CSV table of C-alpha atoms in Angstrom, one decimal:
chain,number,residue,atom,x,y,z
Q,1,UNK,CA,0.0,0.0,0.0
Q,2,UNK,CA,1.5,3.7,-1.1
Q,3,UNK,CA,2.1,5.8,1.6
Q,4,UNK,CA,-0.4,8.5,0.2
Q,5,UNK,CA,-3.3,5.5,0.8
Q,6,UNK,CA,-1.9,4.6,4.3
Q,7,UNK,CA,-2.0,8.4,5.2
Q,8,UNK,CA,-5.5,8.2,3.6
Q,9,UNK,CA,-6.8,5.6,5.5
Q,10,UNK,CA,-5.5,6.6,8.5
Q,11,UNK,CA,-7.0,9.7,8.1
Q,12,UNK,CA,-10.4,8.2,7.7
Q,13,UNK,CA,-9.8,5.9,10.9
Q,14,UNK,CA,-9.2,8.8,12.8
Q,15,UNK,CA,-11.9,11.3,11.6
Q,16,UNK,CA,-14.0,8.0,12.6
Q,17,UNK,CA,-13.1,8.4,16.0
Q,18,UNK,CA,-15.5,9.5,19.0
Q,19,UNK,CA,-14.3,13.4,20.0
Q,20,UNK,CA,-13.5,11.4,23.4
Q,21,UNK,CA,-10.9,8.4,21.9
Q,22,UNK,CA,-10.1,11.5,19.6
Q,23,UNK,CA,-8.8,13.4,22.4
Q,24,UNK,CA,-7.6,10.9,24.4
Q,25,UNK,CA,-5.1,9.8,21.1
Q,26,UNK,CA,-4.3,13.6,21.2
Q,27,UNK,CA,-3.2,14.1,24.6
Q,28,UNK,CA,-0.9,10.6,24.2
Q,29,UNK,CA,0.7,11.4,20.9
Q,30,UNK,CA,0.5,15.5,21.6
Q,31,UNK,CA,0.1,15.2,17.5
Q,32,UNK,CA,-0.9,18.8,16.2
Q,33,UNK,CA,-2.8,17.3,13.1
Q,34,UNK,CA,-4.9,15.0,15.0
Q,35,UNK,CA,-5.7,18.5,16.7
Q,36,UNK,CA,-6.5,20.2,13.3
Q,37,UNK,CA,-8.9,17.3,13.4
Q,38,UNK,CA,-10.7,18.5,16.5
Q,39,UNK,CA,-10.6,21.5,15.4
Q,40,UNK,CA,-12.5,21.5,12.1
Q,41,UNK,CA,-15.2,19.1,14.4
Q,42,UNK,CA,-15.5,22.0,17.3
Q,43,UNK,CA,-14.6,25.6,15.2
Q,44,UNK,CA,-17.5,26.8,14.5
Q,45,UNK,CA,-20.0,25.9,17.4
Q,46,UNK,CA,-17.0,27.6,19.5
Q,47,UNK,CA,-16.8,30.6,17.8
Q,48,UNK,CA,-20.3,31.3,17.7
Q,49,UNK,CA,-20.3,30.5,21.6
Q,50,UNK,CA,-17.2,33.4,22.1
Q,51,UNK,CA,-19.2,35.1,19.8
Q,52,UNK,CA,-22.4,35.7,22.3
Q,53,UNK,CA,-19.7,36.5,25.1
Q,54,UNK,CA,-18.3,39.7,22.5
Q,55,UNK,CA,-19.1,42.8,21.0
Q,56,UNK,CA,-17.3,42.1,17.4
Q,57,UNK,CA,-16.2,39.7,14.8
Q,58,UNK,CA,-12.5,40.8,15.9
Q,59,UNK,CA,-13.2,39.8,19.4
Q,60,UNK,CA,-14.6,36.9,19.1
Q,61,UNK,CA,-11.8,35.7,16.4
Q,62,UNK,CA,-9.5,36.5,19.2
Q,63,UNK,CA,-11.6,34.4,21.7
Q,64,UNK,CA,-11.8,31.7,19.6
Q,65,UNK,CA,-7.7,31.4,19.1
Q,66,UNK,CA,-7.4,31.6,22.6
Q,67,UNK,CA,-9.7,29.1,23.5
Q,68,UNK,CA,-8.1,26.4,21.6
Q,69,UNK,CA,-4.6,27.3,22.4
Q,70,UNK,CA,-5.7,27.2,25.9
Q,71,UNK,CA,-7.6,23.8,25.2
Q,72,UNK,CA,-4.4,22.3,23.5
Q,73,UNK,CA,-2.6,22.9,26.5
Q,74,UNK,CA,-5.4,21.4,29.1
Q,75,UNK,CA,-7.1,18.8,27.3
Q,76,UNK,CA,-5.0,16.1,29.6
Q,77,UNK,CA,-7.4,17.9,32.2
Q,78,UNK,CA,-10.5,16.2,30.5
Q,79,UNK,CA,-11.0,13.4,32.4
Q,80,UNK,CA,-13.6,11.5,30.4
Q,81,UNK,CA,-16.7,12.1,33.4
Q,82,UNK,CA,-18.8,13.9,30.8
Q,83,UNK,CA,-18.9,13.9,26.7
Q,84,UNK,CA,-16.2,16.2,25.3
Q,85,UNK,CA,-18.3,18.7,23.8
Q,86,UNK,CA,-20.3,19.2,27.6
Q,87,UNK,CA,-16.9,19.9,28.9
Q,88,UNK,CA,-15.7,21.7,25.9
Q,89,UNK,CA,-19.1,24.3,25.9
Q,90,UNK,CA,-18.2,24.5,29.5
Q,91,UNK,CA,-14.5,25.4,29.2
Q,92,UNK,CA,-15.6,27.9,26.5
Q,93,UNK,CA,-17.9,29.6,28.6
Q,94,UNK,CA,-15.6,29.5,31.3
Q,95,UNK,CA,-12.9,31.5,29.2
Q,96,UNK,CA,-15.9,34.0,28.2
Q,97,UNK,CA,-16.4,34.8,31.7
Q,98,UNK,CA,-13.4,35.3,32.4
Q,99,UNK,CA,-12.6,37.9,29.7
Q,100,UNK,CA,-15.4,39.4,30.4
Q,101,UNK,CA,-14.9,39.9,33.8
Q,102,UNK,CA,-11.2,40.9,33.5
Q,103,UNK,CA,-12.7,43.7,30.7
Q,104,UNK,CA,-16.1,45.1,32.9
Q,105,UNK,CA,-14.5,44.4,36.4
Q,106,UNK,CA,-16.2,47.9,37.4
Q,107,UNK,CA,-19.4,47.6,35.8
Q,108,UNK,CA,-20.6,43.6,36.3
Q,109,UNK,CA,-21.8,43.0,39.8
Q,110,UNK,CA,-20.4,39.8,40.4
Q,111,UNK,CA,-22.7,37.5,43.1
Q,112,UNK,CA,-20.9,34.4,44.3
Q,113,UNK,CA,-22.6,32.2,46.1
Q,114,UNK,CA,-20.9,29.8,48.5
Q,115,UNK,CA,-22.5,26.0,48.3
Q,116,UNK,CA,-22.3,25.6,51.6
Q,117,UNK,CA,-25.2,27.9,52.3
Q,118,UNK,CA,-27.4,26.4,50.0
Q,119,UNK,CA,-26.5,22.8,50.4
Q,120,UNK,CA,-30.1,22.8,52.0
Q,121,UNK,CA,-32.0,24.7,50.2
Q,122,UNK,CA,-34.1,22.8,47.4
Q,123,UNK,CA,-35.5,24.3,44.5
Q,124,UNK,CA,-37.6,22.7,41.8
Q,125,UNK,CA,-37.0,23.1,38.2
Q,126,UNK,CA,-39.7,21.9,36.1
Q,127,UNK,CA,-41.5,22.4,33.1
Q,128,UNK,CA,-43.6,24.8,34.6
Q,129,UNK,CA,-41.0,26.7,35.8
Q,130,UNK,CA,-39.7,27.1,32.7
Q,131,UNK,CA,-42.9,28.4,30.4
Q,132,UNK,CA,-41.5,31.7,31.6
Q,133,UNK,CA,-37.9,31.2,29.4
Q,134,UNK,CA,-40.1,29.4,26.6
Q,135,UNK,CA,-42.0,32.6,26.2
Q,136,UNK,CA,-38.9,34.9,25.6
Q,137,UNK,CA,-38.1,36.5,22.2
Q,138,UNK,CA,-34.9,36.2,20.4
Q,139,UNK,CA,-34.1,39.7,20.0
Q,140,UNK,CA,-34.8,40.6,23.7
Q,141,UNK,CA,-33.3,37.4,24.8
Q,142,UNK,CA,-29.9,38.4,23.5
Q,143,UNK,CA,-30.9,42.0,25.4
Q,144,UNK,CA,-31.4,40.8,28.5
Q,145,UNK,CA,-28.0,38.1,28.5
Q,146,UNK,CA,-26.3,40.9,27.9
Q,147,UNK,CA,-27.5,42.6,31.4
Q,148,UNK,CA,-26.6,39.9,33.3
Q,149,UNK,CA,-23.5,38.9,35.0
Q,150,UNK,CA,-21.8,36.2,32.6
Q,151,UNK,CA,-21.9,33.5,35.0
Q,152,UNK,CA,-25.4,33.7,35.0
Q,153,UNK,CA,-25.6,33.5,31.4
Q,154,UNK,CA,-23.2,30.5,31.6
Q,155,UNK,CA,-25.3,28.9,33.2
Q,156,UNK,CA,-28.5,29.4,31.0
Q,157,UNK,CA,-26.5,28.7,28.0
Q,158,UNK,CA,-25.8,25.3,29.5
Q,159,UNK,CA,-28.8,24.3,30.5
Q,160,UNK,CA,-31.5,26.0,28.0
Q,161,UNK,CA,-28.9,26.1,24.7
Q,162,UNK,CA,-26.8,23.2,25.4
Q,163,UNK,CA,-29.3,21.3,27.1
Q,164,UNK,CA,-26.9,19.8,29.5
Q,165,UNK,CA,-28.8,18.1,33.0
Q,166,UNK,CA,-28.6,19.3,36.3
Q,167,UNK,CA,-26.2,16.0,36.7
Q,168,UNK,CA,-24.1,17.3,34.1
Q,169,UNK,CA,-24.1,20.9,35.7
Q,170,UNK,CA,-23.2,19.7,39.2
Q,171,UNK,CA,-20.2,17.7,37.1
Q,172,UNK,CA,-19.5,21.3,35.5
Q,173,UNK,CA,-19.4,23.7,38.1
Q,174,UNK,CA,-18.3,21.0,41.0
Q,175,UNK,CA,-21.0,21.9,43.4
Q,176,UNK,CA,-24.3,19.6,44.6
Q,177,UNK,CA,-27.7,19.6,43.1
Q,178,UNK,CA,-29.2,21.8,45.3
Q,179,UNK,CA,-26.8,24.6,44.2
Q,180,UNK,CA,-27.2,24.2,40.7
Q,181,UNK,CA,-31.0,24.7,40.8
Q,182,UNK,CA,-30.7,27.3,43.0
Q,183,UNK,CA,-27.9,29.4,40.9
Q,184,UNK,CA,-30.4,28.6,37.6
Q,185,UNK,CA,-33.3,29.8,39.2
Q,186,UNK,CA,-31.8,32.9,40.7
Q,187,UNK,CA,-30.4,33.5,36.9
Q,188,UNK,CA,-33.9,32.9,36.0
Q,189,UNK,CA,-35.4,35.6,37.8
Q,190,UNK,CA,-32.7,37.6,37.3
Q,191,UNK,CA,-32.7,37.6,33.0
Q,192,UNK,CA,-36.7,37.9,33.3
Q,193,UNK,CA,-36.4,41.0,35.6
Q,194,UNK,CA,-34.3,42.6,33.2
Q,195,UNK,CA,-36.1,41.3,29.8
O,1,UNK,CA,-41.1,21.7,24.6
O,2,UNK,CA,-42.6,23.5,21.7
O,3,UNK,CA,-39.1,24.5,20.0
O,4,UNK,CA,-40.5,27.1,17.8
O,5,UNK,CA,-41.1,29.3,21.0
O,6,UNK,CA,-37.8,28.6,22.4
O,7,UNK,CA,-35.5,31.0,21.7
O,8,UNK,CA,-32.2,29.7,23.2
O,9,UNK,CA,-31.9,27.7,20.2
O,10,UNK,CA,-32.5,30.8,18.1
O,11,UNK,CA,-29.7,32.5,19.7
O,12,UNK,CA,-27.0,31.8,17.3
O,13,UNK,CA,-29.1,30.3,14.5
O,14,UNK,CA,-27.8,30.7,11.7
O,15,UNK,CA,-24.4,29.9,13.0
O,16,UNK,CA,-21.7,32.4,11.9
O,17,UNK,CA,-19.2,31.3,9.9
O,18,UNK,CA,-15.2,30.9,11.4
O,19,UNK,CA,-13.6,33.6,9.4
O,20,UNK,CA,-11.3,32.3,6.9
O,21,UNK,CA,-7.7,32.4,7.9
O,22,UNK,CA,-8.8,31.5,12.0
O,23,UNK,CA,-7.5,28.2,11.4
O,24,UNK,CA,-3.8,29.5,10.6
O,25,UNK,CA,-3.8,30.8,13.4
O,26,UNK,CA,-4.6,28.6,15.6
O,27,UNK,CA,-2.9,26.2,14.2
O,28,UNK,CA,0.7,28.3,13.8
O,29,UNK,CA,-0.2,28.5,17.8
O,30,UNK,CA,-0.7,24.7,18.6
O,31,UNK,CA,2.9,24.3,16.8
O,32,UNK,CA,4.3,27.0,18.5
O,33,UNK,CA,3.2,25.6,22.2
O,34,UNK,CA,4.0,22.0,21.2
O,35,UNK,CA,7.3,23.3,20.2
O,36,UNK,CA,7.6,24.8,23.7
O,37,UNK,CA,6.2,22.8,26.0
O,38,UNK,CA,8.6,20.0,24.6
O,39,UNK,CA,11.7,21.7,25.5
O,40,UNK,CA,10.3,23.1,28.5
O,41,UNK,CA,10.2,19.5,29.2
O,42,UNK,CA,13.5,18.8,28.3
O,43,UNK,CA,14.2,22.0,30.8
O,44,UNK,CA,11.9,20.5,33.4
O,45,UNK,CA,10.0,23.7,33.3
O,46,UNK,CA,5.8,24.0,33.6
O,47,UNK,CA,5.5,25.7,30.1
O,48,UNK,CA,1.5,24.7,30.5
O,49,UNK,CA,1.5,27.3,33.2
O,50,UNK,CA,3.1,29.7,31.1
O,51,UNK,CA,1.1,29.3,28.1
O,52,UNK,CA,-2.1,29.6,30.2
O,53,UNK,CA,-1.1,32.8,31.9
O,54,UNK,CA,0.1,34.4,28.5
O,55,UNK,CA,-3.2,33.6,27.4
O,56,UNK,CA,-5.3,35.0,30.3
O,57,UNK,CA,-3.5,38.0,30.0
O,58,UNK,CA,-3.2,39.1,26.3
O,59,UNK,CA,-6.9,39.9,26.2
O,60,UNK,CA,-6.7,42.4,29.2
């Protein structure tokens, strides 16, 4: 077999793969192409995510290179407990926040709330909760996420865009049940109050 | 869920395309970092660390 078909088939072993076997050959072989490979699956629903997190094209370019060098360099820190993309949205969103933090340190109000003071306080997300979000239009939506502190957003990104569970959520932000359901209600009131 | 009234999925619809030439860059990065973390581990240094401060700082 020519070299040219080996490559080729190799090629189509790999784009085969599962993002997580994917990674894992990544982070054992530190092979930049496999990367590119990760890349082209993971560009553009990235850069659309920094995207909502910035104020121009420019910005969210920028973002996006950032976010994968960043990734390169921590994907060993993926330790398999969720799919690859949950933990890749989350990283994502976690590098939004923090550049927009760093950039409006003066005007965000940042509200951090310490799960140990809510590890017993139990709130109930359910589909009735929710007709409120169901009701929101587009064009205010993207209004009233800009209004609110970015964690917050984070967090409605995840659970109403990405659609992860409150399982995957405690996985994501390391805290219990109780907390998660507590910070998506609080955002809750919080991006209707301001909608 | 009725997902024509749910506009969390109509955020970002339709999805932007990456601007041409993003993937240059990013890649010209990856080689760069590989490039260093290997000798940084031939130097026993924590070039990881270094990266990811560089990083969080050239946006400020």
């Amino acid at each position: 077999m020519s070299a040219l078909a080996t490559n080729l088939r190799l090629n189509l072993n790999v784009s085969d793969l599962s993002d997580e076997s994917l990674v894992e050959t990544i982070v054992s072989s530190n092979d930049t192409l496999l990367f590119e490979i990760l890349y082209n699956r993971y560009a553009k629903i990235v850069y659309n995510k920094c995207y909502g997190f910035s104020k121009s094209r420019d910005e969210a370019e920028d973002l996006t290179q950032d976010v994968f060098l960043k990734l390169f360099v921590k994907l060993e820190s993926f330790e398999g407990r969720s799919k690859f993309s949950t933990w890749l949205y989350a990283f994502t969103y976690n590098y939004c926040v923090n550049y927009v933090n760093r950039n409006n340190s003066k005007k965000i109000e940042k509200k951090s709330v310490e799960a140990s003071n809510i590890e017993d306080a139990y709130y109930n997300i359910d589909e009735e909760d929710d007709n409120s979000i169901y009701q929101l239009k587009v064009v205010k939506l993207k209004r009233a996420l800009e209004k609110i502190a970015p964690e917050e957003k984070m967090i409605l990104l995840l659970k109403y865009q990405d659609f992860l569970s409150i399982k995957e959520l405690e996985l994501v932000f390391d805290i219990g049940q109780s907390a998660v359901k507590m910070r998506i209600k609080r955002a809750k009131e919080k991006l209707i109050s301001v909608y | 869920m009725n997902e024509f009234n749910y506009p969390f999925l109509d955020l970002n619809n339709p999805l932007r395309a990456v601007p041409e030439g993003l993937r240059i860059k990013v890649m010209d990065d990856i080689a760069t970092a590989k490039v260093l973390m290997e000798l940084a581990q031939l130097l026993g240094l924590n070039v990881r660390s270094i990266i990811e401060r560089t990083v969080e700082h050239r946006n400020s």
